[in-house]
Amino acid sequence: MTVRVRFAPSPTGHLHIGGVRTALFNFLYARHTGGKFILRLEDTDADRNVPGAEQAFVDAFHWLGLTWDEGFDIGGPYGPYRCSERVAIYRSHADQLLAAGRAYACFCPQSDAKETPSEEEGGEGPAGAMGCSGGCASLAADEALRRIRAGEPHAIRFRAPSGPPIVVRDIIRGEIAFERDDLRDFVIIKRDGMPTYNFQVAIDDHLMAITHVIRGEEHLSNTPRQLLVYEAFGWQPPQFAHLPIVLDESRKKLSKRDPNVLPVSAYRERGYVPQAIVNFLALLGWSPGGEEEIFSLEALCERFDLDRVGRAGAVFDLAKFQWMANQYFKALAPHEAVRLIREQAGVLGYRLPPYADDSWLERAVSLVQDGLTCARDFFSAASVWLEPEVAYDEEARALLETEGAHRVIEAYLSACEQDPVWDEAANRARTQAVGRALGVKGKDLFMPIRAALTGQLHGPDLQKSMALLPREIAMERMRRALALSEARDHQGR
Ligand code: GLU
């Protein structure tokens, strides 16, 4: 049997990180088993569809490095893969159930209410839970047919048969029994002719020969209704695997509006390394066993399996996410980091200074790369070299106001004025010469220079850092630092 799995988003907004995790697990399972991964668009709820959402899904998956074998954008042998183009299929299946007496027309106006589960809640809407109150279930078939032919608006309800509990066999959760009494006669075709989610999904999964339905836990309570549809048609259901819910740090279901967790497009926009996101999400509910945590996409495809997916909610740990993002960002080759930084400058509308050519950017990023989680971080980490103005912090200011610091900077500035060469080696030699002339060394020599040029007492390698600043800007900063201590002297007098 060839494994066939699908990810079936509704194009109702951003692709949330929990959805990406579901897509990823489907992808990994398909690749691990040599099966097929299918992308289906559940877009039958026209009111909720957001223009551009489907293209955003495709872009996000491409960015993350996921590939699919059949889908709404590329087609395939089981298409169409856009549910809105399959409405006649749902309708003809509903007609079969009507003819077999397994479904009936419901003329009650409240059947009009929405039954498609919102992605947040997963479950049936209120009308579905309410059932039919007008006795439509017992209307004579010819009477119902007459009213349908007369054009009377109606929904179609599934006639949920009584019987033993429905057992969902879940790869991750084992067997879960649902009482039939709780299911009632649910709507399968709404008054507007569109299918409800539970009907559409069962038909599509069957007709697309899906072997494993891997999706979020919030859909577990929908599964018994889907099993009833399989049963009514005499179809063999697929296997189910309901992934553990994604929780926030206070162990509540992660909200789509959680300000700490962004839609995938926002991570891309900030210049994160996509593989970091894939790696982090893979560990959200799946455990590789052992201590290792960094896995390439290929390694994940090789190792991922459903038997190591847990049941307990998976916490989106922000610190861990930043850690993972940093692991990947600091491992980037310099030219790759520079590419992301240039792209980021474009996103931010940030004008890089004229001296920031590729080799300058490579040198700059190498000094701060170890601390970055994404390209956007670079602009604050490197601001002392990027911005014309330097901001002196309190410690630096206090040091610059001392007599000793003043002497070092004065001497350094005058040495600069005499020698136009400004590079790492020349600066180092100059620093030593100033130290010898003044009889100072170590911290007393380096700190004032660092404070004058960077506004801080701490930072990356001083000579490398200094060499990133153009000579003119560096000299201007020294003059400003001298002015700071002179201003203090005047006030003091
Ligand atoms: N369109 C549903 C959702 O976005 C798909 C659920 C399923 O995979 O069955 O949640």
PDB file of C-alpha atoms and ligand atoms in Angstrom, residues 6 8-10 42 119 197 201 215 219, ligand 1:
ATOM      1  CA  ARG A   6      -2.971  15.289   2.772  1.00  0.00           C
ATOM      2  CA  ALA A   8      -6.202  20.469   3.770  1.00  0.00           C
ATOM      3  CA  PRO A   9      -6.147  24.100   4.842  1.00  0.00           C
ATOM      4  CA  SER A  10      -9.042  26.478   4.470  1.00  0.00           C
ATOM      5  CA  GLU A  42     -10.981  23.403   1.616  1.00  0.00           C
ATOM      6  CA  GLU A 119     -10.629  26.077  12.458  1.00  0.00           C
ATOM      7  CA  TYR A 197     -16.971  19.973   6.530  1.00  0.00           C
ATOM      8  CA  VAL A 201     -13.827  15.743   4.093  1.00  0.00           C
ATOM      9  CA  ARG A 215      -4.429  16.403  11.612  1.00  0.00           C
ATOM     10  CA  HIS A 219     -10.666  17.487  14.843  1.00  0.00           C
TER      11      HIS A 219
HETATM   12  N1  GLU B   1      -9.893  22.469   6.629  1.00  0.00           N
HETATM   13  C1  GLU B   1      -9.686  21.808   7.883  1.00  0.00           C
HETATM   14  C2  GLU B   1      -8.831  22.697   8.740  1.00  0.00           C
HETATM   15  O1  GLU B   1      -8.220  23.613   8.224  1.00  0.00           O
HETATM   16  C3  GLU B   1      -9.030  20.477   7.615  1.00  0.00           C
HETATM   17  C4  GLU B   1      -9.248  19.483   8.674  1.00  0.00           C
HETATM   18  C5  GLU B   1      -8.796  18.107   8.279  1.00  0.00           C
HETATM   19  O2  GLU B   1      -7.587  17.938   8.071  1.00  0.00           O
HETATM   20  O3  GLU B   1      -9.627  17.228   8.176  1.00  0.00           O
HETATM   21  O4  GLU B   1      -8.765  22.548   9.920  1.00  0.00           O
END
